[in-house]
Amino acid sequence: METVSIVSIITIAFLGSFGHCIGMCGGIVVAYSSTKVKSGWSKQLQALSHVLYSFGRITTYVILGFIFGYVGGVVTFDKTTSGILLLITGTLMILVGLSLSGKIKFLTNLEHSVSKSPIYQKTFRSLISSNSLISFYLLGMLNGLLPCGFVYVFAITAASTGSALWGGFVMLLFGLSTLPAMFSLGFFISIFKQTSLRNVMIKIASLVVIAFGIYVAYRGYRYLYDPTMSILSCHI
């Protein structure tokens, strides 16, 4: 995997987490922070609970990365299919960037919440009422399954590697890059929603996402016309 791709994934996920992810998943963080985290807990114990929650999300993302990466390797038979897959990924990234900037409602239309599902509600209630530390981890895994346009884009990016290992790595980078924002939100629930920081991050993230989307689409174009390119080389 190229260095530029790794840096781009980290940058997009990090900036986007302060904008989109806080708005998308902030409600769940607020819910468990105010319900499960006790005021009498030490700072170390509180920090551990937030870390476990984030690692739960990351675990789900990595599993999805393995699955999408494996599927990408199975369905990618030639360089034409590889190029088309990358073109789709780049196009989706551009749409996500435009959505983050408020130009279109792509993410809004893509993110149909399943939170009203009886199974989800029952599981969520059980975990939110539990006082065990493992419940924070499991709640994070549950949150990782919620529909999210941002996750979808990186999952498709994972599929474009054509490898379960690299797909899992892409989603690991994505999850770790969102950790600072979600971890901080657990401690300072209102800081990002009450300041202009979130709006600034959204604007920067939208530009970076669009730029990387154009880059990925260009690489898709190269797969279609350069016989030396191979999806198995993980050049995303």
mmCIF file of C-alpha atoms in Angstrom:
data_model
loop_
_atom_site.group_PDB
_atom_site.id
_atom_site.type_symbol
_atom_site.label_atom_id
_atom_site.label_comp_id
_atom_site.label_asym_id
_atom_site.label_seq_id
_atom_site.Cartn_x
_atom_site.Cartn_y
_atom_site.Cartn_z
ATOM 1 C CA MET A 1 0.000 0.000 0.000
ATOM 2 C CA GLU A 2 1.393 3.378 -0.969
ATOM 3 C CA THR A 3 2.417 5.888 1.684
ATOM 4 C CA VAL A 4 0.188 8.565 0.140
ATOM 5 C CA SER A 5 -2.823 6.270 0.545
ATOM 6 C CA ILE A 6 -2.024 5.535 4.194
ATOM 7 C CA VAL A 7 -1.562 9.230 4.983
ATOM 8 C CA SER A 8 -4.759 10.116 3.115
ATOM 9 C CA ILE A 9 -6.814 7.481 4.965
ATOM 10 C CA ILE A 10 -5.532 8.698 8.338
ATOM 11 C CA THR A 11 -6.065 12.374 7.456
ATOM 12 C CA ILE A 12 -9.583 11.907 6.095
ATOM 13 C CA ALA A 13 -10.698 9.708 8.991
ATOM 14 C CA PHE A 14 -9.159 11.994 11.624
ATOM 15 C CA LEU A 15 -10.627 15.218 10.275
ATOM 16 C CA GLY A 16 -13.936 13.605 9.383
ATOM 17 C CA SER A 17 -14.314 12.169 12.881
ATOM 18 C CA PHE A 18 -14.403 15.655 14.379
ATOM 19 C CA GLY A 19 -17.161 16.578 11.971
ATOM 20 C CA HIS A 20 -19.292 13.732 10.694
ATOM 21 C CA CYS A 21 -18.611 11.034 13.321
ATOM 22 C CA ILE A 22 -19.317 13.299 16.293
ATOM 23 C CA GLY A 23 -22.632 14.264 14.738
ATOM 24 C CA MET A 24 -23.473 10.706 13.712
ATOM 25 C CA CYS A 25 -22.392 8.773 16.824
ATOM 26 C CA GLY A 26 -22.288 11.562 19.396
ATOM 27 C CA GLY A 27 -25.709 10.624 20.753
ATOM 28 C CA ILE A 28 -24.556 7.142 21.706
ATOM 29 C CA VAL A 29 -21.409 8.509 23.353
ATOM 30 C CA VAL A 30 -23.501 11.009 25.315
ATOM 31 C CA ALA A 31 -25.893 8.220 26.329
ATOM 32 C CA TYR A 32 -23.303 5.840 27.714
ATOM 33 C CA SER A 33 -21.157 8.638 29.189
ATOM 34 C CA SER A 34 -24.074 9.979 31.212
ATOM 35 C CA THR A 35 -25.598 6.582 32.057
ATOM 36 C CA LYS A 36 -22.813 4.035 32.395
ATOM 37 C CA VAL A 37 -19.819 6.136 33.485
ATOM 38 C CA LYS A 38 -20.225 6.852 37.186
ATOM 39 C CA SER A 39 -19.162 10.187 38.666
ATOM 40 C CA GLY A 40 -17.342 8.395 41.475
ATOM 41 C CA TRP A 41 -15.065 6.513 39.079
ATOM 42 C CA SER A 42 -11.403 7.476 38.924
ATOM 43 C CA LYS A 43 -10.114 9.232 35.809
ATOM 44 C CA GLN A 44 -8.201 6.087 34.913
ATOM 45 C CA LEU A 45 -11.328 3.925 35.069
ATOM 46 C CA GLN A 46 -13.320 6.454 33.056
ATOM 47 C CA ALA A 47 -10.566 6.561 30.449
ATOM 48 C CA LEU A 48 -10.520 2.760 30.275
ATOM 49 C CA SER A 49 -14.264 2.649 29.656
ATOM 50 C CA HIS A 50 -13.973 5.080 26.736
ATOM 51 C CA VAL A 51 -10.994 3.189 25.304
ATOM 52 C CA LEU A 52 -12.900 -0.106 25.493
ATOM 53 C CA TYR A 53 -15.855 1.468 23.677
ATOM 54 C CA SER A 54 -13.594 2.767 20.904
ATOM 55 C CA PHE A 55 -11.767 -0.542 20.599
ATOM 56 C CA GLY A 56 -15.152 -2.221 20.232
ATOM 57 C CA ARG A 57 -15.920 0.019 17.247
ATOM 58 C CA ILE A 58 -12.500 -0.628 15.770
ATOM 59 C CA THR A 59 -12.936 -4.394 16.148
ATOM 60 C CA THR A 60 -16.137 -4.264 14.105
ATOM 61 C CA TYR A 61 -14.467 -2.073 11.472
ATOM 62 C CA VAL A 62 -11.525 -4.475 11.131
ATOM 63 C CA ILE A 63 -13.878 -7.453 10.762
ATOM 64 C CA LEU A 64 -15.764 -5.566 8.046
ATOM 65 C CA GLY A 65 -12.430 -4.743 6.411
ATOM 66 C CA PHE A 66 -11.440 -8.418 6.339
ATOM 67 C CA ILE A 67 -14.800 -9.348 4.816
ATOM 68 C CA PHE A 68 -14.843 -6.593 2.185
ATOM 69 C CA GLY A 69 -11.175 -7.132 1.344
ATOM 70 C CA TYR A 70 -11.755 -10.851 0.872
ATOM 71 C CA VAL A 71 -14.851 -10.270 -1.259
ATOM 72 C CA GLY A 72 -12.939 -7.705 -3.299
ATOM 73 C CA GLY A 73 -10.269 -10.302 -4.021
ATOM 74 C CA VAL A 74 -12.831 -12.902 -5.033
ATOM 75 C CA VAL A 75 -14.884 -10.734 -7.380
ATOM 76 C CA THR A 76 -11.945 -8.910 -8.942
ATOM 77 C CA PHE A 77 -11.027 -11.058 -11.916
ATOM 78 C CA ASP A 78 -9.211 -8.612 -14.198
ATOM 79 C CA LYS A 79 -7.807 -5.111 -14.352
ATOM 80 C CA THR A 80 -11.000 -3.779 -15.924
ATOM 81 C CA THR A 81 -13.063 -4.847 -12.918
ATOM 82 C CA SER A 82 -10.338 -3.456 -10.636
ATOM 83 C CA GLY A 83 -10.426 -0.108 -12.401
ATOM 84 C CA ILE A 84 -14.213 0.085 -12.229
ATOM 85 C CA LEU A 85 -14.147 -0.692 -8.498
ATOM 86 C CA LEU A 86 -11.647 2.095 -7.859
ATOM 87 C CA LEU A 87 -13.645 4.505 -10.014
ATOM 88 C CA ILE A 88 -16.731 3.722 -7.928
ATOM 89 C CA THR A 89 -14.734 4.235 -4.720
ATOM 90 C CA GLY A 90 -13.351 7.566 -5.932
ATOM 91 C CA THR A 91 -16.788 8.741 -7.033
ATOM 92 C CA LEU A 92 -18.319 7.820 -3.666
ATOM 93 C CA MET A 93 -15.549 9.693 -1.866
ATOM 94 C CA ILE A 94 -16.213 12.786 -3.944
ATOM 95 C CA LEU A 95 -19.929 12.513 -3.101
ATOM 96 C CA VAL A 96 -19.086 12.121 0.604
ATOM 97 C CA GLY A 97 -16.860 15.194 0.430
ATOM 98 C CA LEU A 98 -19.621 17.232 -1.205
ATOM 99 C CA SER A 99 -22.060 15.940 1.409
ATOM 100 C CA LEU A 100 -19.754 16.953 4.269
ATOM 101 C CA SER A 101 -19.526 20.442 2.792
ATOM 102 C CA GLY A 102 -23.332 20.671 2.670
ATOM 103 C CA LYS A 103 -23.565 20.775 -1.131
ATOM 104 C CA ILE A 104 -25.629 17.594 -1.382
ATOM 105 C CA LYS A 105 -27.425 15.202 1.007
ATOM 106 C CA PHE A 106 -25.613 12.042 -0.026
ATOM 107 C CA LEU A 107 -24.670 10.916 3.500
ATOM 108 C CA THR A 108 -28.102 11.763 4.873
ATOM 109 C CA ASN A 109 -29.795 9.623 2.261
ATOM 110 C CA LEU A 110 -27.258 6.818 2.701
ATOM 111 C CA GLU A 111 -27.469 6.581 6.480
ATOM 112 C CA HIS A 112 -30.822 4.969 7.186
ATOM 113 C CA SER A 113 -30.645 4.169 10.878
ATOM 114 C CA VAL A 114 -31.510 0.690 12.115
ATOM 115 C CA SER A 115 -31.770 1.919 15.693
ATOM 116 C CA LYS A 116 -35.536 1.242 15.666
ATOM 117 C CA SER A 117 -34.965 -2.439 15.046
ATOM 118 C CA PRO A 118 -36.326 -4.516 17.970
ATOM 119 C CA ILE A 119 -33.133 -6.582 18.085
ATOM 120 C CA TYR A 120 -30.947 -3.476 18.169
ATOM 121 C CA GLN A 121 -33.091 -1.790 20.827
ATOM 122 C CA LYS A 122 -33.096 -4.877 23.052
ATOM 123 C CA THR A 123 -29.334 -5.313 22.764
ATOM 124 C CA PHE A 124 -28.682 -1.606 23.284
ATOM 125 C CA ARG A 125 -30.865 -1.464 26.411
ATOM 126 C CA SER A 126 -29.119 -4.501 27.834
ATOM 127 C CA LEU A 127 -25.645 -3.066 27.266
ATOM 128 C CA ILE A 128 -26.455 0.505 28.350
ATOM 129 C CA SER A 129 -27.835 -0.750 31.662
ATOM 130 C CA SER A 130 -24.879 -3.037 32.384
ATOM 131 C CA ASN A 131 -22.164 -1.891 34.799
ATOM 132 C CA SER A 132 -19.475 -4.263 33.529
ATOM 133 C CA LEU A 133 -16.446 -2.936 31.654
ATOM 134 C CA ILE A 134 -16.900 -5.507 28.884
ATOM 135 C CA SER A 135 -20.285 -3.923 28.123
ATOM 136 C CA PHE A 136 -18.463 -0.788 26.910
ATOM 137 C CA TYR A 137 -16.526 -2.907 24.426
ATOM 138 C CA LEU A 138 -19.655 -4.718 23.239
ATOM 139 C CA LEU A 139 -21.533 -1.425 22.927
ATOM 140 C CA GLY A 140 -18.729 -0.141 20.719
ATOM 141 C CA MET A 141 -19.005 -3.232 18.529
ATOM 142 C CA LEU A 142 -22.756 -2.650 18.253
ATOM 143 C CA ASN A 143 -22.208 0.973 17.284
ATOM 144 C CA GLY A 144 -19.774 -0.140 14.596
ATOM 145 C CA LEU A 145 -22.629 -1.975 12.870
ATOM 146 C CA LEU A 146 -24.818 1.112 12.532
ATOM 147 C CA PRO A 147 -25.264 2.385 8.951
ATOM 148 C CA CYS A 148 -22.703 5.107 8.245
ATOM 149 C CA GLY A 149 -21.775 6.590 4.883
ATOM 150 C CA PHE A 150 -18.246 7.298 6.075
ATOM 151 C CA VAL A 151 -17.744 3.646 7.024
ATOM 152 C CA TYR A 152 -19.232 2.541 3.706
ATOM 153 C CA VAL A 153 -16.638 4.509 1.747
ATOM 154 C CA PHE A 154 -13.717 3.023 3.645
ATOM 155 C CA ALA A 155 -15.265 -0.447 3.413
ATOM 156 C CA ILE A 156 -15.333 -0.083 -0.378
ATOM 157 C CA THR A 157 -11.745 1.150 -0.192
ATOM 158 C CA ALA A 158 -10.951 -2.042 1.749
ATOM 159 C CA ALA A 159 -12.642 -4.081 -0.977
ATOM 160 C CA SER A 160 -10.561 -2.329 -3.627
ATOM 161 C CA THR A 161 -7.370 -3.791 -2.083
ATOM 162 C CA GLY A 162 -8.516 -7.256 -3.101
ATOM 163 C CA SER A 163 -7.008 -8.661 0.093
ATOM 164 C CA ALA A 164 -8.557 -9.587 3.447
ATOM 165 C CA LEU A 165 -5.341 -8.572 5.232
ATOM 166 C CA TRP A 166 -5.017 -5.178 3.567
ATOM 167 C CA GLY A 167 -8.767 -4.627 3.846
ATOM 168 C CA GLY A 168 -8.567 -5.175 7.586
ATOM 169 C CA PHE A 169 -5.567 -2.835 7.731
ATOM 170 C CA VAL A 170 -7.474 -0.074 5.920
ATOM 171 C CA MET A 171 -10.333 -0.307 8.407
ATOM 172 C CA LEU A 172 -7.889 -0.488 11.335
ATOM 173 C CA LEU A 173 -6.334 2.789 10.189
ATOM 174 C CA PHE A 174 -9.797 4.276 9.802
ATOM 175 C CA GLY A 175 -10.890 3.191 13.290
ATOM 176 C CA LEU A 176 -7.709 4.312 15.047
ATOM 177 C CA SER A 177 -7.882 7.697 13.300
ATOM 178 C CA THR A 178 -11.396 8.313 14.638
ATOM 179 C CA LEU A 179 -10.366 7.399 18.197
ATOM 180 C CA PRO A 180 -9.108 10.862 19.326
ATOM 181 C CA ALA A 181 -12.387 12.608 18.508
ATOM 182 C CA MET A 182 -14.671 9.958 19.983
ATOM 183 C CA PHE A 183 -12.475 9.474 23.057
ATOM 184 C CA SER A 184 -12.369 13.221 23.700
ATOM 185 C CA LEU A 185 -16.127 13.498 23.250
ATOM 186 C CA GLY A 186 -16.568 11.009 26.079
ATOM 187 C CA PHE A 187 -14.784 13.401 28.445
ATOM 188 C CA PHE A 188 -15.944 16.698 26.993
ATOM 189 C CA ILE A 189 -19.423 15.920 25.691
ATOM 190 C CA SER A 190 -20.391 19.407 24.601
ATOM 191 C CA ILE A 191 -17.096 20.993 23.595
ATOM 192 C CA PHE A 192 -17.192 20.060 19.914
ATOM 193 C CA LYS A 193 -20.883 20.853 19.486
ATOM 194 C CA GLN A 194 -20.673 24.251 21.166
ATOM 195 C CA THR A 195 -17.615 25.614 19.367
ATOM 196 C CA SER A 196 -16.710 26.301 15.758
ATOM 197 C CA LEU A 197 -14.101 23.499 15.796
ATOM 198 C CA ARG A 198 -16.512 20.962 14.348
ATOM 199 C CA ASN A 199 -17.491 23.210 11.427
ATOM 200 C CA VAL A 200 -13.843 23.951 10.642
ATOM 201 C CA MET A 201 -12.989 20.248 10.704
ATOM 202 C CA ILE A 202 -15.937 19.449 8.427
ATOM 203 C CA LYS A 203 -14.794 22.005 5.839
ATOM 204 C CA ILE A 204 -11.214 20.749 5.873
ATOM 205 C CA ALA A 205 -12.322 17.115 5.786
ATOM 206 C CA SER A 206 -14.647 17.724 2.837
ATOM 207 C CA LEU A 207 -11.794 19.176 0.761
ATOM 208 C CA VAL A 208 -9.432 16.340 1.677
ATOM 209 C CA VAL A 209 -12.074 13.685 0.923
ATOM 210 C CA ILE A 210 -12.832 15.226 -2.477
ATOM 211 C CA ALA A 211 -9.122 15.456 -3.320
ATOM 212 C CA PHE A 212 -8.493 11.831 -2.339
ATOM 213 C CA GLY A 213 -11.617 10.759 -4.229
ATOM 214 C CA ILE A 214 -10.227 12.353 -7.381
ATOM 215 C CA TYR A 215 -6.904 10.592 -6.763
ATOM 216 C CA VAL A 216 -8.574 7.178 -6.299
ATOM 217 C CA ALA A 217 -10.702 7.712 -9.413
ATOM 218 C CA TYR A 218 -7.536 8.572 -11.351
ATOM 219 C CA ARG A 219 -5.943 5.337 -10.197
ATOM 220 C CA GLY A 220 -9.055 3.517 -11.372
ATOM 221 C CA TYR A 221 -8.562 5.153 -14.751
ATOM 222 C CA ARG A 222 -4.969 3.884 -14.774
ATOM 223 C CA TYR A 223 -6.109 0.347 -13.986
ATOM 224 C CA LEU A 224 -8.285 0.470 -17.089
ATOM 225 C CA TYR A 225 -5.489 1.642 -19.396
ATOM 226 C CA ASP A 226 -2.182 0.563 -17.795
ATOM 227 C CA PRO A 227 -1.550 -3.197 -18.208
ATOM 228 C CA THR A 228 1.142 -3.151 -15.509
ATOM 229 C CA MET A 229 -1.315 -2.147 -12.772
ATOM 230 C CA SER A 230 -2.670 -4.905 -10.518
ATOM 231 C CA ILE A 231 -5.296 -4.672 -7.780
ATOM 232 C CA LEU A 232 -3.318 -7.244 -5.752
ATOM 233 C CA SER A 233 -0.466 -4.761 -5.374
ATOM 234 C CA CYS A 234 -2.779 -2.756 -3.074
ATOM 235 C CA HIS A 235 -2.042 0.512 -4.881
ATOM 236 C CA ILE A 236 -5.163 2.327 -3.741
#
